[in-house]
PDB file of C-alpha atoms in Angstrom:
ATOM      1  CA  UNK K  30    -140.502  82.582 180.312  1.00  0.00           C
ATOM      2  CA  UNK K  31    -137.881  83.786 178.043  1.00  0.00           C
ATOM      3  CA  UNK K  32    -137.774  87.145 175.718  1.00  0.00           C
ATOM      4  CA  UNK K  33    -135.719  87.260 172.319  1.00  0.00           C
ATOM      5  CA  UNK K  34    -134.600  90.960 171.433  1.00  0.00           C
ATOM      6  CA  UNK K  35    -133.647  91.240 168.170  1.00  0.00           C
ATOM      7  CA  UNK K  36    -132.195  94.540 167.878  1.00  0.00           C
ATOM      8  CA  UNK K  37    -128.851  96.352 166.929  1.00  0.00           C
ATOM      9  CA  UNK K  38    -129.204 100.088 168.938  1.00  0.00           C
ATOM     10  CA  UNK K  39    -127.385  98.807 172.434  1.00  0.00           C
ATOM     11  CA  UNK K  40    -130.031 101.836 174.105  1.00  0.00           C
ATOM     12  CA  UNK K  41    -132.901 100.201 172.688  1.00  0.00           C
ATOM     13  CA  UNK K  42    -132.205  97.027 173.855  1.00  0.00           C
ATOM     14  CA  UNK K  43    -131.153  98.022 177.098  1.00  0.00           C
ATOM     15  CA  UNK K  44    -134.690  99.805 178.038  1.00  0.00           C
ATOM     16  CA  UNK K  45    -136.487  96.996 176.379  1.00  0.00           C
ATOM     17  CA  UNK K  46    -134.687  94.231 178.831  1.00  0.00           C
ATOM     18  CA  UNK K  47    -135.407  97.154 181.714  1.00  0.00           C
ATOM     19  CA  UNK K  48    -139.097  96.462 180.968  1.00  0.00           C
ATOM     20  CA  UNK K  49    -139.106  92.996 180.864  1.00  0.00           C
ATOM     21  CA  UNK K  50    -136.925  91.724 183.304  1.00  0.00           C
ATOM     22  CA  UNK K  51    -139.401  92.924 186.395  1.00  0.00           C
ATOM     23  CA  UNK K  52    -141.947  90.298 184.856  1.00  0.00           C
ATOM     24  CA  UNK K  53    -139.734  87.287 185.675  1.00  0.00           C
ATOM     25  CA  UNK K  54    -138.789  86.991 182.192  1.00  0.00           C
ATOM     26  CA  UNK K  55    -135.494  85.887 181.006  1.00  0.00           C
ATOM     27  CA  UNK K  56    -133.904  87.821 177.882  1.00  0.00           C
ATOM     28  CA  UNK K  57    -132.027  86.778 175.024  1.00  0.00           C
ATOM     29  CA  UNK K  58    -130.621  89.320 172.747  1.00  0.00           C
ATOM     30  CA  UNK K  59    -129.137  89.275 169.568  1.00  0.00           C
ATOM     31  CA  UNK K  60    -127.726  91.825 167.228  1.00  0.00           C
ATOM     32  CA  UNK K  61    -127.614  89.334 164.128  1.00  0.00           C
ATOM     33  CA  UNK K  62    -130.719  88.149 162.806  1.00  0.00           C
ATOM     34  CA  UNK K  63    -129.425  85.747 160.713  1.00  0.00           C
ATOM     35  CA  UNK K  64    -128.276  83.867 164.197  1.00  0.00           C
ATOM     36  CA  UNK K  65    -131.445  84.474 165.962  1.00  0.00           C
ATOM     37  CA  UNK K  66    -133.352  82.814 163.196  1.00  0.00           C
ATOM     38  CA  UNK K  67    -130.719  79.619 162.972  1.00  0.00           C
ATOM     39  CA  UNK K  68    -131.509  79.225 167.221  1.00  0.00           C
ATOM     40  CA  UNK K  69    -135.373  79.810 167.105  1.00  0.00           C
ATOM     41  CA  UNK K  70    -135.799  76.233 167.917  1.00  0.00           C
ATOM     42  CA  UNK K  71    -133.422  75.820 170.415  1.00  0.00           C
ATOM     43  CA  UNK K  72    -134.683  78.717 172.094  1.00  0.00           C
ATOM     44  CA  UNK K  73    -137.913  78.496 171.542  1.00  0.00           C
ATOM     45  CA  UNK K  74    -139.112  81.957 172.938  1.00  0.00           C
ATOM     46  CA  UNK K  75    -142.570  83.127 174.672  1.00  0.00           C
ATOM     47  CA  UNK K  76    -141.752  86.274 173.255  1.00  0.00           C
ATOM     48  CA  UNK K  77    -139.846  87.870 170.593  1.00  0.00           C
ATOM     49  CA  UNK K  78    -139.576  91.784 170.246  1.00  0.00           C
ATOM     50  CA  UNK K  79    -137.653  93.039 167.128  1.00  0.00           C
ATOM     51  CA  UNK K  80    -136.737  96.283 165.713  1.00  0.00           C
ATOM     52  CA  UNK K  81    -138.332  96.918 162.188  1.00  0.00           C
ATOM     53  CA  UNK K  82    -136.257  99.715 161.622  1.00  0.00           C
ATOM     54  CA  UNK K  83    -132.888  98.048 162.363  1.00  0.00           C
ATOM     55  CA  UNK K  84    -133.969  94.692 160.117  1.00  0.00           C
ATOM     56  CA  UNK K  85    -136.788  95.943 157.408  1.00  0.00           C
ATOM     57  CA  UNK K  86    -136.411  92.585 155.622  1.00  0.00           C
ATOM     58  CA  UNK K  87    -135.542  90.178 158.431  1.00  0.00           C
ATOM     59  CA  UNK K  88    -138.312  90.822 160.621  1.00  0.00           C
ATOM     60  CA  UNK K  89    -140.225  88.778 158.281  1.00  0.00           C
ATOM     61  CA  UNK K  90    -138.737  86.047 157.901  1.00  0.00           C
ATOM     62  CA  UNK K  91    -138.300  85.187 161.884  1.00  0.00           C
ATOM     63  CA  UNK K  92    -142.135  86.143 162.096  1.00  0.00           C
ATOM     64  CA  UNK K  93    -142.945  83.298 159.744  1.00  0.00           C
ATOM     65  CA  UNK K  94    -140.149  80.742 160.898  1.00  0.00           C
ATOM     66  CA  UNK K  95    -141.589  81.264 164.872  1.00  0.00           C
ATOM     67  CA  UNK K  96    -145.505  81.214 163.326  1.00  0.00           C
ATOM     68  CA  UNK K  97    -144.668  78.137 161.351  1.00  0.00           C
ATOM     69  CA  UNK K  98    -144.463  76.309 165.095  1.00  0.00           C
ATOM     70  CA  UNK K  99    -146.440  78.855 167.370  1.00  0.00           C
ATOM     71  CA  UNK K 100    -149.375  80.449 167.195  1.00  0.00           C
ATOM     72  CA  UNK K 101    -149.726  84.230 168.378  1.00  0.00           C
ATOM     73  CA  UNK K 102    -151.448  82.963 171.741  1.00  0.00           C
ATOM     74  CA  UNK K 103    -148.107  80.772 172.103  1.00  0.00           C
ATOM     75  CA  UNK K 104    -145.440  83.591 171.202  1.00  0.00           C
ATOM     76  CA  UNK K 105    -146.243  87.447 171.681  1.00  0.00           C
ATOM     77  CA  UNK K 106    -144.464  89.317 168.713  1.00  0.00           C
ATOM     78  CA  UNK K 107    -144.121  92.679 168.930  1.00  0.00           C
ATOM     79  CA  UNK K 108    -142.129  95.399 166.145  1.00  0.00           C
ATOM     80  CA  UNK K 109    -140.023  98.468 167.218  1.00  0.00           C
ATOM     81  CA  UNK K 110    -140.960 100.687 164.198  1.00  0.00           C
ATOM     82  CA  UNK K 111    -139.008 104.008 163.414  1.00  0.00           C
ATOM     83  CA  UNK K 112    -140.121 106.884 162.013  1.00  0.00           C
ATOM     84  CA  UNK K 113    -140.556 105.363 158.589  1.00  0.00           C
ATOM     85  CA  UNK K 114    -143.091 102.519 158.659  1.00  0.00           C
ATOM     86  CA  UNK K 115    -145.824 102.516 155.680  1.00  0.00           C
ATOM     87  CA  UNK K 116    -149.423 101.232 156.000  1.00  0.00           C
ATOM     88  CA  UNK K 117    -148.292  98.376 153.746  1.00  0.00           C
ATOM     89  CA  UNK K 118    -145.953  97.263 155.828  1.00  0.00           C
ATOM     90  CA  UNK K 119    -147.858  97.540 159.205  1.00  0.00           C
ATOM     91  CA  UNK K 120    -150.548  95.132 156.574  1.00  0.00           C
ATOM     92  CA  UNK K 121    -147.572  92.268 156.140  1.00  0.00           C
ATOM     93  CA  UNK K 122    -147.123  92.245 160.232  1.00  0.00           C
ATOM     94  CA  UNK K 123    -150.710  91.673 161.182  1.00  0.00           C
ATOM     95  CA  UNK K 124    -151.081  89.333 157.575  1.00  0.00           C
ATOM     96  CA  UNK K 125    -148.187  87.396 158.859  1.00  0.00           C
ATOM     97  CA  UNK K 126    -149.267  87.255 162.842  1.00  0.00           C
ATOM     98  CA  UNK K 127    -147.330  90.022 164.588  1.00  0.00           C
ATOM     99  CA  UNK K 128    -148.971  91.194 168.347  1.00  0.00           C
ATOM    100  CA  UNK K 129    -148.496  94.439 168.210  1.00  0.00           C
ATOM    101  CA  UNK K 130    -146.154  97.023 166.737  1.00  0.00           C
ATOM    102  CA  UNK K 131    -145.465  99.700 168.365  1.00  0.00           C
ATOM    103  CA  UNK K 132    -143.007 102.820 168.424  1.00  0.00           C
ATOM    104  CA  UNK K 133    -138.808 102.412 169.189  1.00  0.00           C
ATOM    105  CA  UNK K 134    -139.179 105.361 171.578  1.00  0.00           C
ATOM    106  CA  UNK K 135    -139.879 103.405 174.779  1.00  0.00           C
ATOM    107  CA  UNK K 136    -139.597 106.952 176.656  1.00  0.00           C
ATOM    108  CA  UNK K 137    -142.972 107.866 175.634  1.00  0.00           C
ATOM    109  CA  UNK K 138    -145.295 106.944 178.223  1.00  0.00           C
ATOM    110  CA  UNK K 139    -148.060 105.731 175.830  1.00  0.00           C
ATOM    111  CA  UNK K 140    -145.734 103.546 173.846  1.00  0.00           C
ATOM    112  CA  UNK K 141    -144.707 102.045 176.398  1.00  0.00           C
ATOM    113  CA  UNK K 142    -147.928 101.165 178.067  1.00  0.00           C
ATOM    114  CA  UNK K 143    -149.382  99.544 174.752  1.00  0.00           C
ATOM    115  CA  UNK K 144    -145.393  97.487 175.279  1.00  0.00           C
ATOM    116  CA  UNK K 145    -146.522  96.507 178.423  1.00  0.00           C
ATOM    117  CA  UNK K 146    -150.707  95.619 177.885  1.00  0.00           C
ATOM    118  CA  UNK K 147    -149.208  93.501 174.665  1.00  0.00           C
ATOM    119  CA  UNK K 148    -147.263  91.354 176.474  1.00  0.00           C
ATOM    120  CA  UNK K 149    -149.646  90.835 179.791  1.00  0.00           C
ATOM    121  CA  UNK K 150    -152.054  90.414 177.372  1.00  0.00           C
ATOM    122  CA  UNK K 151    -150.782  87.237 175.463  1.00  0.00           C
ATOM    123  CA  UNK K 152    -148.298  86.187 177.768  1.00  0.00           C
ATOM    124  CA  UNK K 153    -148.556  84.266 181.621  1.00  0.00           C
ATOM    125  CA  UNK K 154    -147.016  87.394 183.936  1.00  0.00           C
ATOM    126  CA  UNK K 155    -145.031  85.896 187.374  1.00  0.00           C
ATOM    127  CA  UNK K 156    -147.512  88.034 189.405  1.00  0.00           C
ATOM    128  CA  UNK K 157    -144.877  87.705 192.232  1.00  0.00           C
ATOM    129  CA  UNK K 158    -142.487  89.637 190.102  1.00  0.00           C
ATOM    130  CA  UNK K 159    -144.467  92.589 189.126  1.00  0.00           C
ATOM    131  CA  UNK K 160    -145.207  93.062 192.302  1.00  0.00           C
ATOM    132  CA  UNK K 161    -141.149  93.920 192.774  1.00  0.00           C
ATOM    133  CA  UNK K 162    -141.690  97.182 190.628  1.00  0.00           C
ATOM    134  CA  UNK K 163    -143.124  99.094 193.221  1.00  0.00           C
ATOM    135  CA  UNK K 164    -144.615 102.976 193.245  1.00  0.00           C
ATOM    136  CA  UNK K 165    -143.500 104.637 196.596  1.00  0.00           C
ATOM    137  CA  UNK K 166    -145.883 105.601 199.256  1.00  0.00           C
ATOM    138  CA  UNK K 167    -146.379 107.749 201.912  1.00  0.00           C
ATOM    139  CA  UNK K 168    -145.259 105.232 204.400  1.00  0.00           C
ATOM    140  CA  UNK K 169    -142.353 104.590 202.044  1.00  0.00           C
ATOM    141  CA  UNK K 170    -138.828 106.304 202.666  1.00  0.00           C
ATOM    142  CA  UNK K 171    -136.649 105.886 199.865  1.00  0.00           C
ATOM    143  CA  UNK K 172    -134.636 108.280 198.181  1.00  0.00           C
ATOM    144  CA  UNK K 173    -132.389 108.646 195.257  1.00  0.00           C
ATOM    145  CA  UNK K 174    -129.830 111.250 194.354  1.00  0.00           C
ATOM    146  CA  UNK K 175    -126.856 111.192 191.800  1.00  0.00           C
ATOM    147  CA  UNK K 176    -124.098 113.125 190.658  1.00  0.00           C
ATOM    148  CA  UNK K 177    -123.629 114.507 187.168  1.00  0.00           C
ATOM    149  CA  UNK K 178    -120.805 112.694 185.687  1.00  0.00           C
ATOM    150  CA  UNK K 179    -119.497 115.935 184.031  1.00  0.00           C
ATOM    151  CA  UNK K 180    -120.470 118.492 186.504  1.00  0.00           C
ATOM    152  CA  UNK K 181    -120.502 116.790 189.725  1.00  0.00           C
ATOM    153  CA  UNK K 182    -123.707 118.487 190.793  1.00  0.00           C
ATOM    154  CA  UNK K 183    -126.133 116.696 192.913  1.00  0.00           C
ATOM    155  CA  UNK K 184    -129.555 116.007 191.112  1.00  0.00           C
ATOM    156  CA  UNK K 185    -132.620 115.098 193.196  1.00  0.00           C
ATOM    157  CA  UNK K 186    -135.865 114.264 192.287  1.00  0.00           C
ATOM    158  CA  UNK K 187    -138.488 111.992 193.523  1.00  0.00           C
ATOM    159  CA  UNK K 188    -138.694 107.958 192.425  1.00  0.00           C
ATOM    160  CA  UNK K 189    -141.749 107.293 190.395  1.00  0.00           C
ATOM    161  CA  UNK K 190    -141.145 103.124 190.833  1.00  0.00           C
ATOM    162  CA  UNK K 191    -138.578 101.171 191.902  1.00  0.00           C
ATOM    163  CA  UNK K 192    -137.813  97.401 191.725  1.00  0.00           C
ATOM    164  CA  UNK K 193    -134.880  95.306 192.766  1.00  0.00           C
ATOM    165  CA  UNK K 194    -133.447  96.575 188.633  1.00  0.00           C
ATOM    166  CA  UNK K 195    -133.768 100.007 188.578  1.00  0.00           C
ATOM    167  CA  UNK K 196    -136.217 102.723 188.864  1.00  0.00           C
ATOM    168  CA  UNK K 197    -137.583 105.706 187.120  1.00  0.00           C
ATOM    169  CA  UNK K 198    -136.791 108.724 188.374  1.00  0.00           C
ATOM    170  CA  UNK K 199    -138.122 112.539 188.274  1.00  0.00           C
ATOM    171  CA  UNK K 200    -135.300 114.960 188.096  1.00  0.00           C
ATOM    172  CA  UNK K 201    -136.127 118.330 189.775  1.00  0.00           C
ATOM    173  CA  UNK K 202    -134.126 120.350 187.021  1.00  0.00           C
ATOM    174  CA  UNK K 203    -134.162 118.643 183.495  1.00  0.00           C
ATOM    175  CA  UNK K 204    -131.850 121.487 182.220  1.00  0.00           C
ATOM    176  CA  UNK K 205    -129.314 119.924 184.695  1.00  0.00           C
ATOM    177  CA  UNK K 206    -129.203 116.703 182.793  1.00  0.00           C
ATOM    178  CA  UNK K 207    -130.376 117.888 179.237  1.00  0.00           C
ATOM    179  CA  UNK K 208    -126.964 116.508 177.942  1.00  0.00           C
ATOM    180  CA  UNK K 209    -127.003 113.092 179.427  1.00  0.00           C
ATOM    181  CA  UNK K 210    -127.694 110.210 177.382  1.00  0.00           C
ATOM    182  CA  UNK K 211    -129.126 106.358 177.690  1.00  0.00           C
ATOM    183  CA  UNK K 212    -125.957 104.123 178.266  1.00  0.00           C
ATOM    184  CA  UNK K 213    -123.993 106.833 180.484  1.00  0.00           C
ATOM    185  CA  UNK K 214    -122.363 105.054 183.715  1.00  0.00           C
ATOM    186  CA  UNK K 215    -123.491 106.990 186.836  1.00  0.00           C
ATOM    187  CA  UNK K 216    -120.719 105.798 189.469  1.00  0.00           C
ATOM    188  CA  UNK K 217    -121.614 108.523 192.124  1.00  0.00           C
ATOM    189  CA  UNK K 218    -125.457 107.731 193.107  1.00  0.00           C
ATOM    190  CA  UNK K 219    -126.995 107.220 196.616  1.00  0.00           C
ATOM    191  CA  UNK K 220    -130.119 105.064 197.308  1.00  0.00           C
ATOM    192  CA  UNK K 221    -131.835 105.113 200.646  1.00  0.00           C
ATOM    193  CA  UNK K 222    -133.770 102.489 201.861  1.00  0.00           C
ATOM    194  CA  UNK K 223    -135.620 103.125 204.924  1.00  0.00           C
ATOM    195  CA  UNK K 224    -132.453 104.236 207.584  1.00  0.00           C
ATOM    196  CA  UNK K 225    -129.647 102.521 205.155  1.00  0.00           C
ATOM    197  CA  UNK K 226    -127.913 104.591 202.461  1.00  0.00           C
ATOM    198  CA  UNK K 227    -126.541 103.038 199.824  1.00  0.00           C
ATOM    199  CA  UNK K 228    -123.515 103.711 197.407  1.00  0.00           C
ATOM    200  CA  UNK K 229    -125.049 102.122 194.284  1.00  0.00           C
ATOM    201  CA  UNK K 230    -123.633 102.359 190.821  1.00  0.00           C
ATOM    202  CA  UNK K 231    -126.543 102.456 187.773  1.00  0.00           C
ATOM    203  CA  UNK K 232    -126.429 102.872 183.893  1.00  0.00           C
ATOM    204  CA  UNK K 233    -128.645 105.552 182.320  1.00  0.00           C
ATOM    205  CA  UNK K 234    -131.543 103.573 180.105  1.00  0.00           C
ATOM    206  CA  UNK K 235    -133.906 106.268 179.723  1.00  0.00           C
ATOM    207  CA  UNK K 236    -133.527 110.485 179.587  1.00  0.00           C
ATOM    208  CA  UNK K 237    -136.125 113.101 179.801  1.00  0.00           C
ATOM    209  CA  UNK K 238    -138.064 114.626 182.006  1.00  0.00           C
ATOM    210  CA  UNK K 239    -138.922 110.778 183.606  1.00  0.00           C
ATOM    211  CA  UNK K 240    -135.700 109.056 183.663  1.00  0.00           C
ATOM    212  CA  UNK K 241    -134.613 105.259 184.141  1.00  0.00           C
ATOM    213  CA  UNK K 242    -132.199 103.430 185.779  1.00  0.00           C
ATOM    214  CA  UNK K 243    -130.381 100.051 185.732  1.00  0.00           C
ATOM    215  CA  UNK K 244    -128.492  98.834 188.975  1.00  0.00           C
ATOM    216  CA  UNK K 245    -125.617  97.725 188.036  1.00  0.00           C
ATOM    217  CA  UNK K 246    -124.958  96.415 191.837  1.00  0.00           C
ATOM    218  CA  UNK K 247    -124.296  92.630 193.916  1.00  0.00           C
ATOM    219  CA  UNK K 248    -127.144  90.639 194.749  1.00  0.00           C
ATOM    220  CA  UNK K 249    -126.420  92.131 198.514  1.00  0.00           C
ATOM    221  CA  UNK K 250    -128.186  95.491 197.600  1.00  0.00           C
ATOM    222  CA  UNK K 251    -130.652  93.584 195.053  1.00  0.00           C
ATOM    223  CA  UNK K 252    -131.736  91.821 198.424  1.00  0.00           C
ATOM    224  CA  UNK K 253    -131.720  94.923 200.459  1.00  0.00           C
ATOM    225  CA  UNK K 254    -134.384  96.398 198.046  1.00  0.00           C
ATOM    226  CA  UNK K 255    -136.092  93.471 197.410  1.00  0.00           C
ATOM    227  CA  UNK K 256    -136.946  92.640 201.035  1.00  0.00           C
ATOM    228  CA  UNK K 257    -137.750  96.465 201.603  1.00  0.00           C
ATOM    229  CA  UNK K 258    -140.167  96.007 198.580  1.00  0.00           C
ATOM    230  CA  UNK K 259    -141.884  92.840 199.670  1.00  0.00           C
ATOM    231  CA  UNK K 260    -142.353  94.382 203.542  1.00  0.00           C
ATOM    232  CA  UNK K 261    -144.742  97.435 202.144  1.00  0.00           C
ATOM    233  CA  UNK K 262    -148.167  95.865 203.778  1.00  0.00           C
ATOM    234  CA  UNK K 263    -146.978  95.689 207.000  1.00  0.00           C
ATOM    235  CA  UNK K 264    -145.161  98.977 206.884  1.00  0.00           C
ATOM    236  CA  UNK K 265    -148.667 100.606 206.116  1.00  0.00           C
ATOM    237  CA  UNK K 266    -150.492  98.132 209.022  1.00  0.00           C
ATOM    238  CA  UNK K 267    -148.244  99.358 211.447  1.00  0.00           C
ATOM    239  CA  UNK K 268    -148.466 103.045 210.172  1.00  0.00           C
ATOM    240  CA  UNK K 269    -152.387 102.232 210.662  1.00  0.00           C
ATOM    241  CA  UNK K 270    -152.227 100.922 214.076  1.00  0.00           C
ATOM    242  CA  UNK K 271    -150.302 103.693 215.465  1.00  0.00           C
ATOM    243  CA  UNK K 272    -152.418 106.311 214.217  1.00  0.00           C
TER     244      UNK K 272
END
């Protein structure tokens, strides 16, 4: 499977490949339409998410070049509108055979569920990698804590999911991070997994009071969480049996 961003906002293309990656889907980005339209063809994507607000006029014309050879069943496309997007334009997507548009704003919960239903929806999901996003449990022991870049005080919270990628993350004090922003290197973060603490490094993709994550780590600590991940049934058999 394989994604083509088409957007110009490095923060908006970030949390869009945070979302998609989990799925098993590979991601192509460009910041020039003009050169995503001359490689359609040769990259011939299953998907195709584009920012309406960044390209008002170009969004159309890669939405007809991709229909002209696939069908909406065959290529999910789906708009990043901003604040300004008129009735007659959201007309011309579904007219020409857009998916779904949605909001740029992947931080709000709702926009980014009707991201997610659009794409499982058209689109053949590696069930094998959703399963890697994972939403802790009781018989779970991870952890994640991170030091303010500025400040150097410790922020804790609670993981809402994690996957081999990143994870989203409650902070217990929002006023203690109100001035980060997505794209904001956090060198000084520690991830526990099970008995093993790790020194990870992560990139900021999403603020607020539910933040997100990249790991921007080897594939060493991608297989210590991975494995942890995968193991979940039998942690909560044997958390069965001894009860």
């Amino acid at each position: 499977m394989k994604a083509l961003i088409v957007v110009e906002d490095d923060a908006v293309a970030d949390i869009v490949r945070f979302y998609l990656q989990p799925l098993g889907i590979d991601v192509i980005r460009y910041r020039d339409p003009l050169k995503a339209l001359d490689n359609l063809d040769e990259i011939s994507p299953d998907a195709i998410v584009m920012s309406a607000r960044d390209f008002p006029r170009h969004w159309k014309t890669i939405v007809v070049g991709i229909r002209a050879t696939k069908p909406k069943s065959a290529c999910v496309i789906i708009l990043l509108k901003g604040e300004f997007f008129t009735f007659e334009e959201a007309a011309k997507a579904a007219y020409l055979g857009v998916n779904g548009v949605i909001k740029e704003d992947l931080s709000d919960k709702s926009e980014l569920d009707r991201f997610q239903q659009i794409l499982k929806r058209y689109i053949e999901i590696d069930d094998s990698r959703v399963l890697d996003r994972h939403i802790p449990g009781p018989y779970d022991r991870l952890g994640f804590v991170f030091s303010h870049p500025v400040t150097l005080m410790p922020i804790a919270g609670a993981i809402e999911t994690i996957s081999s990628l990143g994870l989203s993350f409650v902070p217990e004090s929002t006023v203690m991070v109100a001035d980060l922003e997505p794209g904001i290197i956090i060198e000084d973060a520690s991830l526990r997994v099970d008995t093993r603490i790790m020194h990870i490094r992560c990139r900021i993709m999403r603020t607020g009071t539910v933040m997100a994550f990249l790991f921007e780590c080897g594939d060493e600590e991608r297989n210590v969480i991975s494995t942890y991940l995968a193991g979940r049934a039998e942690r909560e058999i044997r958390a069965l049996l001894n009860h």
